[in-house]
Amino acid sequence: MDTTGTRKSMVRWRKRSFVAVPEEPTVMAGFVDTLTVSPAALSHLLHGLKIAATYSPELAKTLGVVWPHIMESVLTRPLPTEQVDRFGQQERLMEELAPNPTPSGADLHVDSTLARARRTWLTLGPLRDLIDSWTTSAGTERFAIDNLVGFLKAQPIHEQIEPSMRWVRQLCVSSNGAVDSAGFLLIEWLQDLRSEVTASARPHYRAVVDGLALAQHPSAPAPQRLDE
């Protein structure tokens, strides 16, 4: 089976389906509002759109128009009861709300794909308040953390520091001070930004580093040594 061809066809379909959104943003907004009753369907849609936009600057621009509405629509809807959400679909949807560039699983050149996508990716400004709210309700699963860090890496360095370091702390440091799940991207991101951390952001950086050490994360010594 030609899985690469199938994936490319899916990307083309998603791009064609939503290319008119800048002219008709209410079309996409209404579609998302309809799907909020089905977290599973909406989470799959958002994940697919992020993959398609990673390869299309035009679609990335389109998502920049509609993503604030997507986040607000999901964050303000009533949460499902535990019985209704027994398969964790709401959690998956919350994870997908962070608009990170998402390469296809068939991509053999992920680093160069991400580098290109980040140059034209969604900007932080229109999403600032929504991400702040999201980090307090998305849970601490690794996909939420990876998706947030993936989005932040597409932003200028000064925005990765402030207010983003506080958001990472809000998302991944639990009430007991430990980082229960660091994902795959957090450690390297902390190391890369260590020399850029400002005085006002340092308490948040320190809390995350200490949280990794408290949780005895295998890579915790690396960022901790960098901060000594």
PDB file of C-alpha atoms in Angstrom:
ATOM      1  CA  MET A   1       0.000   0.000   0.000  1.00  0.00           C
ATOM      2  CA  ASP A   2       1.342   3.431  -0.933  1.00  0.00           C
ATOM      3  CA  THR A   3       1.034   5.144   2.479  1.00  0.00           C
ATOM      4  CA  THR A   4       3.101   8.130   1.366  1.00  0.00           C
ATOM      5  CA  GLY A   5       0.699   8.818  -1.501  1.00  0.00           C
ATOM      6  CA  THR A   6      -2.271   8.428   0.814  1.00  0.00           C
ATOM      7  CA  ARG A   7      -0.837  10.913   3.305  1.00  0.00           C
ATOM      8  CA  LYS A   8      -0.128  13.431   0.549  1.00  0.00           C
ATOM      9  CA  SER A   9      -3.675  13.067  -0.717  1.00  0.00           C
ATOM     10  CA  MET A  10      -5.035  13.741   2.783  1.00  0.00           C
ATOM     11  CA  VAL A  11      -2.895  16.868   3.065  1.00  0.00           C
ATOM     12  CA  ARG A  12      -4.156  18.124  -0.301  1.00  0.00           C
ATOM     13  CA  TRP A  13      -7.778  17.406   0.707  1.00  0.00           C
ATOM     14  CA  ARG A  14      -7.478  19.327   3.962  1.00  0.00           C
ATOM     15  CA  LYS A  15      -5.829  22.266   2.231  1.00  0.00           C
ATOM     16  CA  ARG A  16      -8.567  22.434  -0.431  1.00  0.00           C
ATOM     17  CA  SER A  17     -11.276  22.118   2.208  1.00  0.00           C
ATOM     18  CA  PHE A  18     -10.174  25.179   4.175  1.00  0.00           C
ATOM     19  CA  VAL A  19      -8.365  27.392   1.684  1.00  0.00           C
ATOM     20  CA  ALA A  20     -11.355  29.786   1.558  1.00  0.00           C
ATOM     21  CA  VAL A  21     -11.384  30.438   5.307  1.00  0.00           C
ATOM     22  CA  PRO A  22      -9.673  33.888   5.191  1.00  0.00           C
ATOM     23  CA  GLU A  23     -12.534  35.116   3.000  1.00  0.00           C
ATOM     24  CA  GLU A  24     -15.231  33.222   4.940  1.00  0.00           C
ATOM     25  CA  PRO A  25     -13.949  32.725   8.510  1.00  0.00           C
ATOM     26  CA  THR A  26     -17.460  32.137   9.788  1.00  0.00           C
ATOM     27  CA  VAL A  27     -17.633  28.935   7.723  1.00  0.00           C
ATOM     28  CA  MET A  28     -14.746  27.343   9.601  1.00  0.00           C
ATOM     29  CA  ALA A  29     -15.877  28.825  12.906  1.00  0.00           C
ATOM     30  CA  GLY A  30     -19.342  27.344  12.494  1.00  0.00           C
ATOM     31  CA  PHE A  31     -17.882  23.976  11.545  1.00  0.00           C
ATOM     32  CA  VAL A  32     -15.708  23.922  14.666  1.00  0.00           C
ATOM     33  CA  ASP A  33     -18.617  24.981  16.869  1.00  0.00           C
ATOM     34  CA  THR A  34     -20.622  22.057  15.509  1.00  0.00           C
ATOM     35  CA  LEU A  35     -17.830  19.564  16.235  1.00  0.00           C
ATOM     36  CA  THR A  36     -17.271  20.658  19.845  1.00  0.00           C
ATOM     37  CA  VAL A  37     -19.933  18.106  20.817  1.00  0.00           C
ATOM     38  CA  SER A  38     -17.564  15.393  19.518  1.00  0.00           C
ATOM     39  CA  PRO A  39     -14.102  15.837  21.071  1.00  0.00           C
ATOM     40  CA  ALA A  40     -12.761  12.826  19.176  1.00  0.00           C
ATOM     41  CA  ALA A  41     -13.770  14.180  15.769  1.00  0.00           C
ATOM     42  CA  LEU A  42     -12.552  17.689  16.517  1.00  0.00           C
ATOM     43  CA  SER A  43      -9.201  16.530  17.902  1.00  0.00           C
ATOM     44  CA  HIS A  44      -8.555  14.499  14.747  1.00  0.00           C
ATOM     45  CA  LEU A  45      -9.516  17.492  12.607  1.00  0.00           C
ATOM     46  CA  LEU A  46      -7.184  19.861  14.459  1.00  0.00           C
ATOM     47  CA  HIS A  47      -4.307  17.401  14.298  1.00  0.00           C
ATOM     48  CA  GLY A  48      -4.826  16.952  10.562  1.00  0.00           C
ATOM     49  CA  LEU A  49      -5.025  20.680   9.946  1.00  0.00           C
ATOM     50  CA  LYS A  50      -1.743  21.234  11.770  1.00  0.00           C
ATOM     51  CA  ILE A  51      -0.066  18.601   9.624  1.00  0.00           C
ATOM     52  CA  ALA A  52      -1.399  20.158   6.422  1.00  0.00           C
ATOM     53  CA  ALA A  53      -0.443  23.694   7.499  1.00  0.00           C
ATOM     54  CA  THR A  54       3.093  22.550   8.284  1.00  0.00           C
ATOM     55  CA  TYR A  55       3.569  22.066   4.529  1.00  0.00           C
ATOM     56  CA  SER A  56       1.507  25.057   3.373  1.00  0.00           C
ATOM     57  CA  PRO A  57       2.276  28.663   4.394  1.00  0.00           C
ATOM     58  CA  GLU A  58      -1.088  29.663   2.929  1.00  0.00           C
ATOM     59  CA  LEU A  59      -2.954  27.250   5.186  1.00  0.00           C
ATOM     60  CA  ALA A  60      -0.825  28.312   8.169  1.00  0.00           C
ATOM     61  CA  LYS A  61      -1.982  31.876   7.522  1.00  0.00           C
ATOM     62  CA  THR A  62      -5.553  30.627   7.366  1.00  0.00           C
ATOM     63  CA  LEU A  63      -5.217  28.866  10.707  1.00  0.00           C
ATOM     64  CA  GLY A  64      -3.870  32.077  12.192  1.00  0.00           C
ATOM     65  CA  VAL A  65      -7.245  33.644  11.399  1.00  0.00           C
ATOM     66  CA  VAL A  66      -9.414  30.897  12.881  1.00  0.00           C
ATOM     67  CA  TRP A  67      -7.335  29.349  15.663  1.00  0.00           C
ATOM     68  CA  PRO A  68      -8.270  31.936  18.311  1.00  0.00           C
ATOM     69  CA  HIS A  69     -11.922  31.062  17.724  1.00  0.00           C
ATOM     70  CA  ILE A  70     -11.126  27.347  17.857  1.00  0.00           C
ATOM     71  CA  MET A  71      -9.451  27.710  21.233  1.00  0.00           C
ATOM     72  CA  GLU A  72     -12.145  29.940  22.673  1.00  0.00           C
ATOM     73  CA  SER A  73     -14.899  27.636  21.445  1.00  0.00           C
ATOM     74  CA  VAL A  74     -13.356  24.577  23.099  1.00  0.00           C
ATOM     75  CA  LEU A  75     -12.238  26.302  26.299  1.00  0.00           C
ATOM     76  CA  THR A  76     -15.656  27.796  26.988  1.00  0.00           C
ATOM     77  CA  ARG A  77     -17.780  24.699  26.305  1.00  0.00           C
ATOM     78  CA  PRO A  78     -18.972  22.565  29.258  1.00  0.00           C
ATOM     79  CA  LEU A  79     -16.624  19.705  30.059  1.00  0.00           C
ATOM     80  CA  PRO A  80     -18.014  16.199  29.534  1.00  0.00           C
ATOM     81  CA  THR A  81     -18.719  14.022  32.546  1.00  0.00           C
ATOM     82  CA  GLU A  82     -16.248  11.247  33.325  1.00  0.00           C
ATOM     83  CA  GLN A  83     -18.725   8.651  32.067  1.00  0.00           C
ATOM     84  CA  VAL A  84     -19.148  10.414  28.746  1.00  0.00           C
ATOM     85  CA  ASP A  85     -15.376  10.939  28.352  1.00  0.00           C
ATOM     86  CA  ARG A  86     -14.261   7.539  29.628  1.00  0.00           C
ATOM     87  CA  PHE A  87     -11.897   7.138  26.666  1.00  0.00           C
ATOM     88  CA  GLY A  88     -10.075  10.419  27.339  1.00  0.00           C
ATOM     89  CA  GLN A  89     -11.192  12.146  24.142  1.00  0.00           C
ATOM     90  CA  GLN A  90     -11.555  15.532  25.858  1.00  0.00           C
ATOM     91  CA  GLU A  91      -7.972  15.268  27.080  1.00  0.00           C
ATOM     92  CA  ARG A  92      -6.783  14.536  23.543  1.00  0.00           C
ATOM     93  CA  LEU A  93      -8.723  17.534  22.241  1.00  0.00           C
ATOM     94  CA  MET A  94      -7.203  19.804  24.872  1.00  0.00           C
ATOM     95  CA  GLU A  95      -3.730  18.647  23.862  1.00  0.00           C
ATOM     96  CA  GLU A  96      -4.393  19.474  20.218  1.00  0.00           C
ATOM     97  CA  LEU A  97      -5.411  23.067  21.037  1.00  0.00           C
ATOM     98  CA  ALA A  98      -1.758  24.120  21.090  1.00  0.00           C
ATOM     99  CA  PRO A  99      -1.093  24.996  17.414  1.00  0.00           C
ATOM    100  CA  ASN A 100       2.310  23.405  16.963  1.00  0.00           C
ATOM    101  CA  PRO A 101       3.845  22.640  13.548  1.00  0.00           C
ATOM    102  CA  THR A 102       3.301  18.905  13.049  1.00  0.00           C
ATOM    103  CA  PRO A 103       5.284  17.039  10.395  1.00  0.00           C
ATOM    104  CA  SER A 104       3.784  13.994   8.717  1.00  0.00           C
ATOM    105  CA  GLY A 105       4.829  10.637  10.095  1.00  0.00           C
ATOM    106  CA  ALA A 106       6.121   9.805   6.609  1.00  0.00           C
ATOM    107  CA  ASP A 107       8.426  12.850   6.487  1.00  0.00           C
ATOM    108  CA  LEU A 108      12.083  11.825   6.207  1.00  0.00           C
ATOM    109  CA  HIS A 109      13.351  15.400   6.685  1.00  0.00           C
ATOM    110  CA  VAL A 110      11.585  16.548   9.841  1.00  0.00           C
ATOM    111  CA  ASP A 111      14.177  19.120  10.916  1.00  0.00           C
ATOM    112  CA  SER A 112      14.158  20.997   7.611  1.00  0.00           C
ATOM    113  CA  THR A 113      10.358  20.780   7.442  1.00  0.00           C
ATOM    114  CA  LEU A 114      10.034  22.315  10.896  1.00  0.00           C
ATOM    115  CA  ALA A 115      12.564  25.028  10.077  1.00  0.00           C
ATOM    116  CA  ARG A 116      10.550  26.058   7.019  1.00  0.00           C
ATOM    117  CA  ALA A 117       7.202  25.883   8.797  1.00  0.00           C
ATOM    118  CA  ARG A 118       8.361  27.998  11.743  1.00  0.00           C
ATOM    119  CA  ARG A 119       9.218  30.903   9.439  1.00  0.00           C
ATOM    120  CA  THR A 120       5.550  31.402   8.521  1.00  0.00           C
ATOM    121  CA  TRP A 121       3.785  29.853  11.495  1.00  0.00           C
ATOM    122  CA  LEU A 122       0.984  31.244  13.670  1.00  0.00           C
ATOM    123  CA  THR A 123       2.077  34.151  15.847  1.00  0.00           C
ATOM    124  CA  LEU A 124       1.645  34.422  19.587  1.00  0.00           C
ATOM    125  CA  GLY A 125      -0.170  37.753  19.832  1.00  0.00           C
ATOM    126  CA  PRO A 126      -3.767  36.744  18.996  1.00  0.00           C
ATOM    127  CA  LEU A 127      -3.459  33.614  21.163  1.00  0.00           C
ATOM    128  CA  ARG A 128      -1.798  35.073  24.244  1.00  0.00           C
ATOM    129  CA  ASP A 129      -4.778  35.146  26.629  1.00  0.00           C
ATOM    130  CA  LEU A 130      -6.154  31.862  25.298  1.00  0.00           C
ATOM    131  CA  ILE A 131      -2.899  29.980  25.824  1.00  0.00           C
ATOM    132  CA  ASP A 132      -2.665  31.390  29.321  1.00  0.00           C
ATOM    133  CA  SER A 133      -6.098  29.925  30.046  1.00  0.00           C
ATOM    134  CA  TRP A 134      -5.299  26.670  28.267  1.00  0.00           C
ATOM    135  CA  THR A 135      -2.187  25.977  30.351  1.00  0.00           C
ATOM    136  CA  THR A 136      -4.285  25.874  33.511  1.00  0.00           C
ATOM    137  CA  SER A 137      -6.743  23.317  32.144  1.00  0.00           C
ATOM    138  CA  ALA A 138      -4.956  21.138  29.576  1.00  0.00           C
ATOM    139  CA  GLY A 139      -3.514  18.584  31.991  1.00  0.00           C
ATOM    140  CA  THR A 140       0.113  17.509  32.247  1.00  0.00           C
ATOM    141  CA  GLU A 141       0.299  14.735  29.672  1.00  0.00           C
ATOM    142  CA  ARG A 142       3.433  14.768  27.532  1.00  0.00           C
ATOM    143  CA  PHE A 143       1.577  15.572  24.326  1.00  0.00           C
ATOM    144  CA  ALA A 144       0.222  18.807  25.809  1.00  0.00           C
ATOM    145  CA  ILE A 145       3.725  19.813  26.885  1.00  0.00           C
ATOM    146  CA  ASP A 146       5.307  18.817  23.581  1.00  0.00           C
ATOM    147  CA  ASN A 147       2.626  20.647  21.612  1.00  0.00           C
ATOM    148  CA  LEU A 148       3.104  23.822  23.645  1.00  0.00           C
ATOM    149  CA  VAL A 149       6.894  23.742  23.351  1.00  0.00           C
ATOM    150  CA  GLY A 150       6.579  22.959  19.655  1.00  0.00           C
ATOM    151  CA  PHE A 151       4.435  26.057  19.179  1.00  0.00           C
ATOM    152  CA  LEU A 152       6.762  28.223  21.278  1.00  0.00           C
ATOM    153  CA  LYS A 153       9.803  27.184  19.234  1.00  0.00           C
ATOM    154  CA  ALA A 154       8.156  28.885  16.258  1.00  0.00           C
ATOM    155  CA  GLN A 155       8.128  32.212  18.135  1.00  0.00           C
ATOM    156  CA  PRO A 156      10.870  34.830  18.635  1.00  0.00           C
ATOM    157  CA  ILE A 157      13.263  34.098  21.501  1.00  0.00           C
ATOM    158  CA  HIS A 158      11.986  36.952  23.685  1.00  0.00           C
ATOM    159  CA  GLU A 159       8.448  35.565  23.470  1.00  0.00           C
ATOM    160  CA  GLN A 160       9.686  32.080  24.318  1.00  0.00           C
ATOM    161  CA  ILE A 161      11.021  33.609  27.520  1.00  0.00           C
ATOM    162  CA  GLU A 162       8.190  35.930  28.505  1.00  0.00           C
ATOM    163  CA  PRO A 163       5.411  35.077  28.996  1.00  0.00           C
ATOM    164  CA  SER A 164       6.046  31.555  27.733  1.00  0.00           C
ATOM    165  CA  MET A 165       8.251  30.319  30.578  1.00  0.00           C
ATOM    166  CA  ARG A 166       5.406  31.025  32.992  1.00  0.00           C
ATOM    167  CA  TRP A 167       3.008  29.093  30.767  1.00  0.00           C
ATOM    168  CA  VAL A 168       5.307  26.072  30.722  1.00  0.00           C
ATOM    169  CA  ARG A 169       5.475  26.178  34.504  1.00  0.00           C
ATOM    170  CA  GLN A 170       1.681  26.414  34.755  1.00  0.00           C
ATOM    171  CA  LEU A 171       1.262  23.478  32.428  1.00  0.00           C
ATOM    172  CA  CYS A 172       3.850  20.982  33.609  1.00  0.00           C
ATOM    173  CA  VAL A 173       4.630  21.659  37.289  1.00  0.00           C
ATOM    174  CA  SER A 174       2.101  19.880  39.506  1.00  0.00           C
ATOM    175  CA  SER A 175       0.816  21.036  42.880  1.00  0.00           C
ATOM    176  CA  ASN A 176       3.567  19.086  44.666  1.00  0.00           C
ATOM    177  CA  GLY A 177       6.246  20.869  42.640  1.00  0.00           C
ATOM    178  CA  ALA A 178       7.185  17.917  40.428  1.00  0.00           C
ATOM    179  CA  VAL A 179       7.106  17.681  36.658  1.00  0.00           C
ATOM    180  CA  ASP A 180       5.177  14.461  36.168  1.00  0.00           C
ATOM    181  CA  SER A 181       5.641  14.330  32.391  1.00  0.00           C
ATOM    182  CA  ALA A 182       8.370  16.189  30.520  1.00  0.00           C
ATOM    183  CA  GLY A 183       7.514  14.983  27.027  1.00  0.00           C
ATOM    184  CA  PHE A 184      10.265  14.830  24.429  1.00  0.00           C
ATOM    185  CA  LEU A 185      10.986  18.523  23.810  1.00  0.00           C
ATOM    186  CA  LEU A 186      11.071  20.230  27.206  1.00  0.00           C
ATOM    187  CA  ILE A 187      14.614  19.379  28.320  1.00  0.00           C
ATOM    188  CA  GLU A 188      16.309  20.522  25.120  1.00  0.00           C
ATOM    189  CA  TRP A 189      14.154  23.673  25.005  1.00  0.00           C
ATOM    190  CA  LEU A 190      15.225  24.603  28.546  1.00  0.00           C
ATOM    191  CA  GLN A 191      18.862  24.018  27.696  1.00  0.00           C
ATOM    192  CA  ASP A 192      18.670  26.115  24.534  1.00  0.00           C
ATOM    193  CA  LEU A 193      17.081  29.057  26.358  1.00  0.00           C
ATOM    194  CA  ARG A 194      19.103  28.974  29.556  1.00  0.00           C
ATOM    195  CA  SER A 195      21.391  31.874  28.615  1.00  0.00           C
ATOM    196  CA  GLU A 196      18.419  33.980  27.456  1.00  0.00           C
ATOM    197  CA  VAL A 197      16.303  33.713  30.617  1.00  0.00           C
ATOM    198  CA  THR A 198      15.530  37.134  32.098  1.00  0.00           C
ATOM    199  CA  ALA A 199      15.399  37.977  35.796  1.00  0.00           C
ATOM    200  CA  SER A 200      11.600  38.043  35.778  1.00  0.00           C
ATOM    201  CA  ALA A 201      11.350  34.683  34.000  1.00  0.00           C
ATOM    202  CA  ARG A 202      14.010  32.932  36.081  1.00  0.00           C
ATOM    203  CA  PRO A 203      11.679  31.861  38.933  1.00  0.00           C
ATOM    204  CA  HIS A 204       9.536  30.029  36.392  1.00  0.00           C
ATOM    205  CA  TYR A 205      12.571  28.469  34.735  1.00  0.00           C
ATOM    206  CA  ARG A 206      13.913  27.429  38.137  1.00  0.00           C
ATOM    207  CA  ALA A 207      10.573  25.908  39.159  1.00  0.00           C
ATOM    208  CA  VAL A 208      10.513  23.743  36.028  1.00  0.00           C
ATOM    209  CA  VAL A 209      14.127  22.634  36.456  1.00  0.00           C
ATOM    210  CA  ASP A 210      13.543  21.830  40.130  1.00  0.00           C
ATOM    211  CA  GLY A 211      10.335  20.021  39.206  1.00  0.00           C
ATOM    212  CA  LEU A 212      12.263  17.770  36.827  1.00  0.00           C
ATOM    213  CA  ALA A 213      14.788  16.978  39.553  1.00  0.00           C
ATOM    214  CA  LEU A 214      12.036  16.321  42.105  1.00  0.00           C
ATOM    215  CA  ALA A 215      10.416  13.860  39.719  1.00  0.00           C
ATOM    216  CA  GLN A 216      13.839  12.227  39.198  1.00  0.00           C
ATOM    217  CA  HIS A 217      13.599  12.713  35.471  1.00  0.00           C
ATOM    218  CA  PRO A 218      16.529  10.957  33.751  1.00  0.00           C
ATOM    219  CA  SER A 219      17.659  14.159  32.041  1.00  0.00           C
ATOM    220  CA  ALA A 220      17.065  16.467  35.008  1.00  0.00           C
ATOM    221  CA  PRO A 221      20.780  16.868  35.923  1.00  0.00           C
ATOM    222  CA  ALA A 222      21.562  18.471  32.564  1.00  0.00           C
ATOM    223  CA  PRO A 223      19.383  21.594  32.892  1.00  0.00           C
ATOM    224  CA  GLN A 224      20.003  21.694  36.635  1.00  0.00           C
ATOM    225  CA  ARG A 225      23.761  21.919  36.128  1.00  0.00           C
ATOM    226  CA  LEU A 226      23.244  24.626  33.551  1.00  0.00           C
ATOM    227  CA  ASP A 227      21.406  26.687  36.153  1.00  0.00           C
ATOM    228  CA  GLU A 228      24.022  26.349  38.906  1.00  0.00           C
TER     229      GLU A 228
END
